[in-house]
Amino acid sequence: MPALTPDTIRTLTETLADLTDYLRENPDLDEALALVEPLLDEYTGLPVQFADTLRALARAVQEHPDVPRTAQGDLLVTELRTAAWEQADQHTLHYVLDDLRVLPADSVAGEPGCCWCR
């Protein structure tokens, strides 16, 4: 695995910003969903990956020999782990993609309401 640098992570966040800008330009819905799909994958999407990243950071801080064992340090580690759980809970966003895919078909079929209101 190549060494990670702050620049490689900045590239990632810039790519996400580019995606956001693209989505604001009213793209084709099928293309937009295809671009977002990997980000919301139930097992490997951003919520799951970011949660894993936060847990790994908490572990790195907790196990680092130069970090003093204090109540403040324990609180910060707990906050990272809490944030990780909150992120992991967002893994269900992949269901929203499924519902969005059928939304245009529902409107064509003349079904009342939206897919998540039924």
CSV table of N, CA, C and O in Angstrom, one decimal:
chain,number,residue,atom,x,y,z
A,1,MET,N,0.8,-1.2,0.0
A,1,MET,CA,0.0,0.0,0.0
A,1,MET,C,0.9,1.2,0.0
A,1,MET,O,1.8,1.3,0.8
A,2,PRO,N,0.6,2.2,-0.9
A,2,PRO,CA,1.4,3.4,-0.9
A,2,PRO,C,1.2,4.2,0.4
A,2,PRO,O,0.1,4.1,1.0
A,3,ALA,N,2.2,5.0,0.7
A,3,ALA,CA,2.1,5.8,2.0
A,3,ALA,C,1.0,6.8,1.8
A,3,ALA,O,0.9,7.5,0.7
A,4,LEU,N,0.2,7.0,2.8
A,4,LEU,CA,-0.8,8.0,2.8
A,4,LEU,C,-0.2,9.4,3.2
A,4,LEU,O,0.7,9.4,4.1
A,5,THR,N,-0.6,10.4,2.7
A,5,THR,CA,-0.2,11.8,3.0
A,5,THR,C,-1.4,12.6,3.2
A,5,THR,O,-2.5,12.3,2.7
A,6,PRO,N,-1.2,13.8,3.9
A,6,PRO,CA,-2.3,14.7,3.9
A,6,PRO,C,-2.8,15.1,2.6
A,6,PRO,O,-4.0,15.3,2.3
A,7,ASP,N,-1.9,15.2,1.6
A,7,ASP,CA,-2.3,15.6,0.2
A,7,ASP,C,-3.2,14.5,-0.4
A,7,ASP,O,-4.1,14.9,-1.1
A,8,THR,N,-2.9,13.2,-0.2
A,8,THR,CA,-3.8,12.2,-0.8
A,8,THR,C,-5.2,12.3,-0.2
A,8,THR,O,-6.2,12.1,-0.9
A,9,ILE,N,-5.3,12.6,1.1
A,9,ILE,CA,-6.6,12.7,1.7
A,9,ILE,C,-7.3,14.0,1.2
A,9,ILE,O,-8.5,14.0,1.0
A,10,ARG,N,-6.5,15.1,1.1
A,10,ARG,CA,-7.1,16.3,0.5
A,10,ARG,C,-7.7,16.1,-0.9
A,10,ARG,O,-8.7,16.6,-1.3
A,11,THR,N,-7.0,15.2,-1.7
A,11,THR,CA,-7.5,14.9,-3.0
A,11,THR,C,-8.8,14.2,-2.9
A,11,THR,O,-9.7,14.5,-3.7
A,12,LEU,N,-8.9,13.3,-1.9
A,12,LEU,CA,-10.2,12.6,-1.7
A,12,LEU,C,-11.3,13.6,-1.4
A,12,LEU,O,-12.4,13.6,-2.0
A,13,THR,N,-11.1,14.6,-0.5
A,13,THR,CA,-12.1,15.5,-0.1
A,13,THR,C,-12.4,16.5,-1.3
A,13,THR,O,-13.6,16.9,-1.4
A,14,GLU,N,-11.4,16.8,-2.1
A,14,GLU,CA,-11.6,17.6,-3.3
A,14,GLU,C,-12.5,16.9,-4.3
A,14,GLU,O,-13.4,17.5,-4.9
A,15,THR,N,-12.3,15.6,-4.4
A,15,THR,CA,-13.1,14.8,-5.3
A,15,THR,C,-14.6,14.8,-4.8
A,15,THR,O,-15.5,14.9,-5.6
A,16,LEU,N,-14.8,14.7,-3.5
A,16,LEU,CA,-16.1,14.7,-3.0
A,16,LEU,C,-16.8,16.1,-3.2
A,16,LEU,O,-18.0,16.2,-3.6
A,17,ALA,N,-16.0,17.2,-3.1
A,17,ALA,CA,-16.5,18.5,-3.4
A,17,ALA,C,-16.9,18.6,-4.9
A,17,ALA,O,-17.9,19.3,-5.2
A,18,ASP,N,-16.0,18.0,-5.7
A,18,ASP,CA,-16.4,18.1,-7.2
A,18,ASP,C,-17.7,17.3,-7.4
A,18,ASP,O,-18.5,17.8,-8.3
A,19,LEU,N,-17.9,16.2,-6.8
A,19,LEU,CA,-19.1,15.5,-6.9
A,19,LEU,C,-20.3,16.3,-6.5
A,19,LEU,O,-21.3,16.4,-7.2
A,20,THR,N,-20.2,17.0,-5.4
A,20,THR,CA,-21.2,17.8,-4.9
A,20,THR,C,-21.6,18.9,-5.9
A,20,THR,O,-22.7,19.2,-6.2
A,21,ASP,N,-20.5,19.6,-6.4
A,21,ASP,CA,-20.7,20.6,-7.4
A,21,ASP,C,-21.4,20.0,-8.6
A,21,ASP,O,-22.4,20.6,-9.2
A,22,TYR,N,-21.0,18.9,-9.1
A,22,TYR,CA,-21.6,18.2,-10.2
A,22,TYR,C,-23.1,17.9,-10.0
A,22,TYR,O,-24.0,18.2,-10.8
A,23,LEU,N,-23.4,17.4,-8.8
A,23,LEU,CA,-24.8,17.1,-8.4
A,23,LEU,C,-25.7,18.4,-8.4
A,23,LEU,O,-26.9,18.3,-8.6
A,24,ARG,N,-25.1,19.5,-8.1
A,24,ARG,CA,-25.8,20.8,-8.0
A,24,ARG,C,-26.2,21.3,-9.4
A,24,ARG,O,-27.0,22.2,-9.6
A,25,GLU,N,-25.6,20.7,-10.5
A,25,GLU,CA,-25.8,21.1,-11.8
A,25,GLU,C,-27.0,20.3,-12.5
A,25,GLU,O,-27.1,20.3,-13.7
A,26,ASN,N,-27.8,19.7,-11.7
A,26,ASN,CA,-29.0,18.9,-12.2
A,26,ASN,C,-28.6,17.9,-13.3
A,26,ASN,O,-29.0,17.9,-14.4
A,27,PRO,N,-27.7,16.9,-12.9
A,27,PRO,CA,-27.3,15.9,-13.9
A,27,PRO,C,-28.4,14.9,-14.1
A,27,PRO,O,-29.4,14.9,-13.4
A,28,ASP,N,-28.2,14.0,-15.1
A,28,ASP,CA,-29.0,12.9,-15.3
A,28,ASP,C,-29.2,12.1,-14.0
A,28,ASP,O,-28.1,11.8,-13.4
A,29,LEU,N,-30.4,11.7,-13.7
A,29,LEU,CA,-30.6,11.0,-12.4
A,29,LEU,C,-29.9,9.7,-12.3
A,29,LEU,O,-29.3,9.3,-11.3
A,30,ASP,N,-30.0,8.9,-13.4
A,30,ASP,CA,-29.3,7.6,-13.4
A,30,ASP,C,-27.8,7.8,-13.2
A,30,ASP,O,-27.2,7.0,-12.5
A,31,GLU,N,-27.2,8.8,-13.9
A,31,GLU,CA,-25.8,9.0,-13.7
A,31,GLU,C,-25.4,9.5,-12.3
A,31,GLU,O,-24.5,9.0,-11.7
A,32,ALA,N,-26.2,10.3,-11.8
A,32,ALA,CA,-26.0,10.8,-10.4
A,32,ALA,C,-26.1,9.7,-9.4
A,32,ALA,O,-25.2,9.6,-8.5
A,33,LEU,N,-27.1,8.8,-9.5
A,33,LEU,CA,-27.2,7.7,-8.6
A,33,LEU,C,-26.0,6.7,-8.8
A,33,LEU,O,-25.5,6.2,-7.8
A,34,ALA,N,-25.6,6.5,-10.0
A,34,ALA,CA,-24.4,5.7,-10.2
A,34,ALA,C,-23.1,6.2,-9.6
A,34,ALA,O,-22.3,5.5,-9.0
A,35,LEU,N,-23.0,7.5,-9.6
A,35,LEU,CA,-21.8,8.2,-9.0
A,35,LEU,C,-21.8,8.1,-7.5
A,35,LEU,O,-20.8,7.9,-6.8
A,36,VAL,N,-23.0,8.2,-6.9
A,36,VAL,CA,-23.1,8.2,-5.5
A,36,VAL,C,-23.2,6.8,-4.9
A,36,VAL,O,-22.8,6.6,-3.7
A,37,GLU,N,-23.6,5.9,-5.7
A,37,GLU,CA,-23.8,4.5,-5.2
A,37,GLU,C,-22.5,4.0,-4.4
A,37,GLU,O,-22.7,3.4,-3.3
A,38,PRO,N,-21.3,4.1,-4.9
A,38,PRO,CA,-20.2,3.5,-4.2
A,38,PRO,C,-20.0,4.2,-2.8
A,38,PRO,O,-19.5,3.6,-1.8
A,39,LEU,N,-20.4,5.5,-2.7
A,39,LEU,CA,-20.2,6.2,-1.5
A,39,LEU,C,-21.2,5.7,-0.4
A,39,LEU,O,-20.9,5.8,0.8
A,40,LEU,N,-22.3,5.2,-0.8
A,40,LEU,CA,-23.4,4.7,0.1
A,40,LEU,C,-23.5,3.2,0.2
A,40,LEU,O,-24.5,2.7,0.8
A,41,ASP,N,-22.5,2.5,-0.3
A,41,ASP,CA,-22.6,1.0,-0.3
A,41,ASP,C,-22.7,0.6,1.2
A,41,ASP,O,-22.1,1.2,2.1
A,42,GLU,N,-23.6,-0.4,1.4
A,42,GLU,CA,-23.9,-0.8,2.7
A,42,GLU,C,-22.7,-1.3,3.5
A,42,GLU,O,-22.6,-1.2,4.7
A,43,TYR,N,-21.7,-1.9,2.8
A,43,TYR,CA,-20.5,-2.5,3.5
A,43,TYR,C,-19.2,-1.7,3.3
A,43,TYR,O,-18.4,-1.8,4.2
A,44,THR,N,-19.1,-1.0,2.2
A,44,THR,CA,-17.8,-0.3,2.0
A,44,THR,C,-18.0,1.2,1.7
A,44,THR,O,-17.0,1.8,1.4
A,45,GLY,N,-19.2,1.7,1.9
A,45,GLY,CA,-19.4,3.1,1.6
A,45,GLY,C,-18.8,4.0,2.7
A,45,GLY,O,-18.2,3.6,3.7
A,46,LEU,N,-19.0,5.3,2.4
A,46,LEU,CA,-18.4,6.3,3.3
A,46,LEU,C,-18.8,6.2,4.7
A,46,LEU,O,-17.9,6.3,5.6
A,47,PRO,N,-20.1,6.0,5.0
A,47,PRO,CA,-20.4,6.0,6.5
A,47,PRO,C,-19.6,4.8,7.2
A,47,PRO,O,-19.1,5.1,8.3
A,48,VAL,N,-19.5,3.7,6.6
A,48,VAL,CA,-18.8,2.6,7.2
A,48,VAL,C,-17.3,2.8,7.3
A,48,VAL,O,-16.7,2.6,8.3
A,49,GLN,N,-16.8,3.3,6.2
A,49,GLN,CA,-15.3,3.6,6.1
A,49,GLN,C,-15.0,4.7,7.1
A,49,GLN,O,-14.0,4.6,7.8
A,50,PHE,N,-15.8,5.8,7.2
A,50,PHE,CA,-15.5,6.9,8.1
A,50,PHE,C,-15.6,6.4,9.5
A,50,PHE,O,-14.8,6.8,10.4
A,51,ALA,N,-16.6,5.6,9.8
A,51,ALA,CA,-16.7,5.0,11.2
A,51,ALA,C,-15.5,4.2,11.5
A,51,ALA,O,-15.0,4.4,12.6
A,52,ASP,N,-15.1,3.4,10.6
A,52,ASP,CA,-13.9,2.6,10.9
A,52,ASP,C,-12.6,3.5,11.1
A,52,ASP,O,-11.8,3.2,11.9
A,53,THR,N,-12.6,4.6,10.3
A,53,THR,CA,-11.4,5.5,10.5
A,53,THR,C,-11.4,6.1,11.8
A,53,THR,O,-10.4,6.3,12.5
A,54,LEU,N,-12.6,6.6,12.3
A,54,LEU,CA,-12.7,7.2,13.6
A,54,LEU,C,-12.4,6.2,14.7
A,54,LEU,O,-11.7,6.6,15.7
A,55,ARG,N,-12.8,5.0,14.6
A,55,ARG,CA,-12.5,4.0,15.6
A,55,ARG,C,-11.0,3.7,15.6
A,55,ARG,O,-10.4,3.6,16.7
A,56,ALA,N,-10.4,3.6,14.4
A,56,ALA,CA,-8.9,3.4,14.3
A,56,ALA,C,-8.2,4.6,14.9
A,56,ALA,O,-7.1,4.4,15.6
A,57,LEU,N,-8.6,5.8,14.7
A,57,LEU,CA,-8.0,6.9,15.3
A,57,LEU,C,-8.1,6.9,16.8
A,57,LEU,O,-7.1,7.2,17.5
A,58,ALA,N,-9.3,6.6,17.3
A,58,ALA,CA,-9.4,6.4,18.8
A,58,ALA,C,-8.5,5.4,19.4
A,58,ALA,O,-7.8,5.7,20.4
A,59,ARG,N,-8.3,4.3,18.7
A,59,ARG,CA,-7.4,3.3,19.1
A,59,ARG,C,-6.0,3.7,19.1
A,59,ARG,O,-5.2,3.5,20.0
A,60,ALA,N,-5.6,4.4,18.0
A,60,ALA,CA,-4.2,4.9,17.9
A,60,ALA,C,-3.9,5.9,19.0
A,60,ALA,O,-2.8,5.9,19.6
A,61,VAL,N,-4.9,6.8,19.3
A,61,VAL,CA,-4.7,7.8,20.4
A,61,VAL,C,-4.6,7.1,21.7
A,61,VAL,O,-3.7,7.3,22.5
A,62,GLN,N,-5.5,6.2,22.0
A,62,GLN,CA,-5.5,5.5,23.2
A,62,GLN,C,-4.2,4.6,23.5
A,62,GLN,O,-3.8,4.5,24.6
A,63,GLU,N,-3.7,4.0,22.4
A,63,GLU,CA,-2.6,3.1,22.6
A,63,GLU,C,-1.2,3.8,22.4
A,63,GLU,O,-0.2,3.2,22.6
A,64,HIS,N,-1.2,5.1,22.0
A,64,HIS,CA,0.1,5.8,21.8
A,64,HIS,C,0.8,6.0,23.1
A,64,HIS,O,0.2,6.5,24.1
A,65,PRO,N,2.0,5.6,23.2
A,65,PRO,CA,2.7,5.7,24.5
A,65,PRO,C,2.9,7.2,25.0
A,65,PRO,O,3.1,7.4,26.2
A,66,ASP,N,2.9,8.2,24.1
A,66,ASP,CA,3.1,9.6,24.5
A,66,ASP,C,1.9,10.3,24.9
A,66,ASP,O,1.9,11.4,25.4
A,67,VAL,N,0.7,9.6,24.7
A,67,VAL,CA,-0.6,10.3,25.1
A,67,VAL,C,-0.8,9.9,26.6
A,67,VAL,O,-0.9,8.8,27.0
A,68,PRO,N,-0.9,11.0,27.4
A,68,PRO,CA,-1.1,10.7,28.9
A,68,PRO,C,-2.5,10.1,29.1
A,68,PRO,O,-3.5,10.4,28.4
A,69,ARG,N,-2.6,9.3,30.1
A,69,ARG,CA,-3.8,8.7,30.5
A,69,ARG,C,-4.5,9.6,31.4
A,69,ARG,O,-4.3,9.7,32.6
A,70,THR,N,-5.4,10.5,30.9
A,70,THR,CA,-6.2,11.4,31.7
A,70,THR,C,-7.7,11.3,31.4
A,70,THR,O,-8.1,10.7,30.4
A,71,ALA,N,-8.4,12.0,32.2
A,71,ALA,CA,-9.9,12.0,32.0
A,71,ALA,C,-10.2,12.7,30.7
A,71,ALA,O,-11.1,12.3,30.0
A,72,GLN,N,-9.5,13.8,30.4
A,72,GLN,CA,-9.7,14.5,29.2
A,72,GLN,C,-9.4,13.6,28.0
A,72,GLN,O,-10.2,13.6,27.0
A,73,GLY,N,-8.3,12.9,28.0
A,73,GLY,CA,-8.0,12.0,26.9
A,73,GLY,C,-9.0,10.9,26.7
A,73,GLY,O,-9.4,10.6,25.6
A,74,ASP,N,-9.4,10.3,27.9
A,74,ASP,CA,-10.5,9.3,27.8
A,74,ASP,C,-11.8,9.9,27.2
A,74,ASP,O,-12.4,9.2,26.4
A,75,LEU,N,-12.1,11.1,27.5
A,75,LEU,CA,-13.3,11.7,27.0
A,75,LEU,C,-13.2,11.9,25.5
A,75,LEU,O,-14.1,11.6,24.7
A,76,LEU,N,-12.0,12.3,25.0
A,76,LEU,CA,-11.8,12.5,23.6
A,76,LEU,C,-11.9,11.2,22.8
A,76,LEU,O,-12.5,11.2,21.8
A,77,VAL,N,-11.3,10.2,23.4
A,77,VAL,CA,-11.4,8.9,22.8
A,77,VAL,C,-12.9,8.4,22.7
A,77,VAL,O,-13.4,7.9,21.7
A,78,THR,N,-13.6,8.6,23.8
A,78,THR,CA,-15.0,8.3,23.8
A,78,THR,C,-15.8,9.1,22.8
A,78,THR,O,-16.7,8.5,22.1
A,79,GLU,N,-15.5,10.4,22.6
A,79,GLU,CA,-16.2,11.2,21.6
A,79,GLU,C,-15.9,10.6,20.2
A,79,GLU,O,-16.8,10.6,19.4
A,80,LEU,N,-14.7,10.2,19.9
A,80,LEU,CA,-14.4,9.6,18.6
A,80,LEU,C,-15.2,8.3,18.4
A,80,LEU,O,-15.8,8.1,17.3
A,81,ARG,N,-15.3,7.5,19.4
A,81,ARG,CA,-16.0,6.3,19.3
A,81,ARG,C,-17.5,6.5,19.2
A,81,ARG,O,-18.2,5.8,18.4
A,82,THR,N,-18.0,7.5,19.9
A,82,THR,CA,-19.5,7.9,19.7
A,82,THR,C,-19.7,8.4,18.3
A,82,THR,O,-20.7,8.0,17.7
A,83,ALA,N,-18.9,9.2,17.8
A,83,ALA,CA,-19.0,9.7,16.4
A,83,ALA,C,-18.9,8.5,15.4
A,83,ALA,O,-19.7,8.5,14.4
A,84,ALA,N,-18.1,7.6,15.7
A,84,ALA,CA,-18.0,6.4,14.8
A,84,ALA,C,-19.3,5.6,14.8
A,84,ALA,O,-19.8,5.2,13.7
A,85,TRP,N,-19.9,5.5,15.9
A,85,TRP,CA,-21.2,4.8,16.0
A,85,TRP,C,-22.3,5.5,15.2
A,85,TRP,O,-23.1,5.0,14.5
A,86,GLU,N,-22.3,6.9,15.4
A,86,GLU,CA,-23.3,7.7,14.6
A,86,GLU,C,-23.0,7.6,13.1
A,86,GLU,O,-24.0,7.5,12.4
A,87,GLN,N,-21.8,7.6,12.7
A,87,GLN,CA,-21.5,7.4,11.3
A,87,GLN,C,-21.9,6.0,10.8
A,87,GLN,O,-22.5,5.9,9.7
A,88,ALA,N,-21.6,5.0,11.5
A,88,ALA,CA,-22.0,3.7,11.1
A,88,ALA,C,-23.5,3.5,11.0
A,88,ALA,O,-24.0,2.7,10.1
A,89,ASP,N,-24.3,4.2,11.8
A,89,ASP,CA,-25.7,4.1,11.7
A,89,ASP,C,-26.2,4.6,10.4
A,89,ASP,O,-27.3,4.3,9.9
A,90,GLN,N,-25.4,5.4,9.7
A,90,GLN,CA,-25.8,6.0,8.4
A,90,GLN,C,-25.6,5.0,7.2
A,90,GLN,O,-25.9,5.3,6.1
A,91,HIS,N,-25.2,3.8,7.6
A,91,HIS,CA,-25.0,2.7,6.5
A,91,HIS,C,-26.3,2.4,5.8
A,91,HIS,O,-26.3,1.9,4.7
A,92,THR,N,-27.4,2.7,6.4
A,92,THR,CA,-28.7,2.4,5.8
A,92,THR,C,-29.1,3.4,4.7
A,92,THR,O,-30.1,3.2,4.0
A,93,LEU,N,-28.2,4.4,4.4
A,93,LEU,CA,-28.5,5.3,3.3
A,93,LEU,C,-28.5,4.5,2.0
A,93,LEU,O,-29.1,5.0,1.0
A,94,HIS,N,-27.9,3.4,1.9
A,94,HIS,CA,-28.0,2.6,0.6
A,94,HIS,C,-29.4,2.3,0.3
A,94,HIS,O,-29.8,2.2,-0.9
A,95,TYR,N,-30.3,2.1,1.3
A,95,TYR,CA,-31.7,1.9,1.0
A,95,TYR,C,-32.4,3.1,0.3
A,95,TYR,O,-33.3,2.9,-0.5
A,96,VAL,N,-31.9,4.3,0.7
A,96,VAL,CA,-32.5,5.5,0.0
A,96,VAL,C,-32.2,5.4,-1.5
A,96,VAL,O,-33.0,5.8,-2.3
A,97,LEU,N,-31.0,4.9,-1.8
A,97,LEU,CA,-30.7,4.8,-3.3
A,97,LEU,C,-31.6,3.8,-4.0
A,97,LEU,O,-32.1,4.1,-5.1
A,98,ASP,N,-31.9,2.7,-3.3
A,98,ASP,CA,-32.9,1.8,-3.9
A,98,ASP,C,-34.2,2.5,-4.1
A,98,ASP,O,-34.8,2.3,-5.2
A,99,ASP,N,-34.7,3.2,-3.1
A,99,ASP,CA,-35.9,3.9,-3.2
A,99,ASP,C,-35.9,5.0,-4.3
A,99,ASP,O,-36.9,5.2,-5.0
A,100,LEU,N,-34.8,5.7,-4.4
A,100,LEU,CA,-34.7,6.7,-5.5
A,100,LEU,C,-34.7,6.1,-6.9
A,100,LEU,O,-35.2,6.7,-7.8
A,101,ARG,N,-34.2,4.9,-7.0
A,101,ARG,CA,-34.2,4.3,-8.3
A,101,ARG,C,-35.6,4.0,-8.8
A,101,ARG,O,-35.9,4.0,-10.0
A,102,VAL,N,-36.5,3.6,-7.9
A,102,VAL,CA,-37.8,3.3,-8.3
A,102,VAL,C,-38.8,4.5,-8.3
A,102,VAL,O,-39.8,4.4,-8.8
A,103,LEU,N,-38.3,5.6,-7.8
A,103,LEU,CA,-39.1,6.8,-7.7
A,103,LEU,C,-39.6,7.3,-9.1
A,103,LEU,O,-40.8,7.5,-9.3
A,104,PRO,N,-38.7,7.4,-10.1
A,104,PRO,CA,-39.2,7.7,-11.5
A,104,PRO,C,-40.2,6.7,-12.0
A,104,PRO,O,-41.1,7.1,-12.7
A,105,ALA,N,-39.9,5.4,-11.8
A,105,ALA,CA,-40.8,4.4,-12.3
A,105,ALA,C,-42.2,4.5,-11.6
A,105,ALA,O,-43.2,4.3,-12.2
A,106,ASP,N,-42.2,4.9,-10.3
A,106,ASP,CA,-43.5,5.1,-9.6
A,106,ASP,C,-44.3,6.2,-10.2
A,106,ASP,O,-45.5,6.1,-10.4
A,107,SER,N,-43.6,7.3,-10.6
A,107,SER,CA,-44.3,8.4,-11.1
A,107,SER,C,-44.9,8.1,-12.5
A,107,SER,O,-45.9,8.6,-12.9
A,108,VAL,N,-44.1,7.3,-13.3
A,108,VAL,CA,-44.6,6.9,-14.6
A,108,VAL,C,-45.8,6.0,-14.5
A,108,VAL,O,-46.7,6.1,-15.2
A,109,ALA,N,-45.7,5.1,-13.5
A,109,ALA,CA,-46.8,4.2,-13.3
A,109,ALA,C,-48.1,4.9,-12.7
A,109,ALA,O,-49.1,4.2,-12.6
A,110,GLY,N,-47.9,6.1,-12.3
A,110,GLY,CA,-49.0,6.8,-11.7
A,110,GLY,C,-49.3,6.5,-10.3
A,110,GLY,O,-50.4,6.8,-9.8
A,111,GLU,N,-48.4,5.9,-9.6
A,111,GLU,CA,-48.6,5.6,-8.2
A,111,GLU,C,-48.6,6.9,-7.4
A,111,GLU,O,-47.7,7.7,-7.6
A,112,PRO,N,-49.5,7.1,-6.5
A,112,PRO,CA,-49.5,8.3,-5.6
A,112,PRO,C,-48.4,8.2,-4.6
A,112,PRO,O,-48.0,7.1,-4.1
A,113,GLY,N,-47.9,9.4,-4.2
A,113,GLY,CA,-46.9,9.4,-3.1
A,113,GLY,C,-45.5,9.0,-3.5
A,113,GLY,O,-45.3,8.6,-4.6
A,114,CYS,N,-44.6,9.2,-2.6
A,114,CYS,CA,-43.2,8.8,-2.9
A,114,CYS,C,-43.0,7.4,-2.3
A,114,CYS,O,-43.7,6.9,-1.5
A,115,CYS,N,-41.8,6.9,-2.8
A,115,CYS,CA,-41.5,5.5,-2.4
A,115,CYS,C,-41.3,5.3,-0.9
A,115,CYS,O,-41.6,4.2,-0.4
A,116,TRP,N,-40.9,6.3,-0.2
A,116,TRP,CA,-40.6,6.1,1.2
A,116,TRP,C,-41.8,6.5,2.1
A,116,TRP,O,-41.7,6.3,3.3
A,117,CYS,N,-42.9,6.9,1.5
A,117,CYS,CA,-44.1,7.3,2.2
A,117,CYS,C,-45.1,6.2,2.2
A,117,CYS,O,-46.1,6.3,2.9
A,118,ARG,N,-44.9,5.1,1.4
A,118,ARG,CA,-45.9,4.1,1.3
A,118,ARG,C,-45.9,3.2,2.5
A,118,ARG,O,-45.0,3.0,3.2
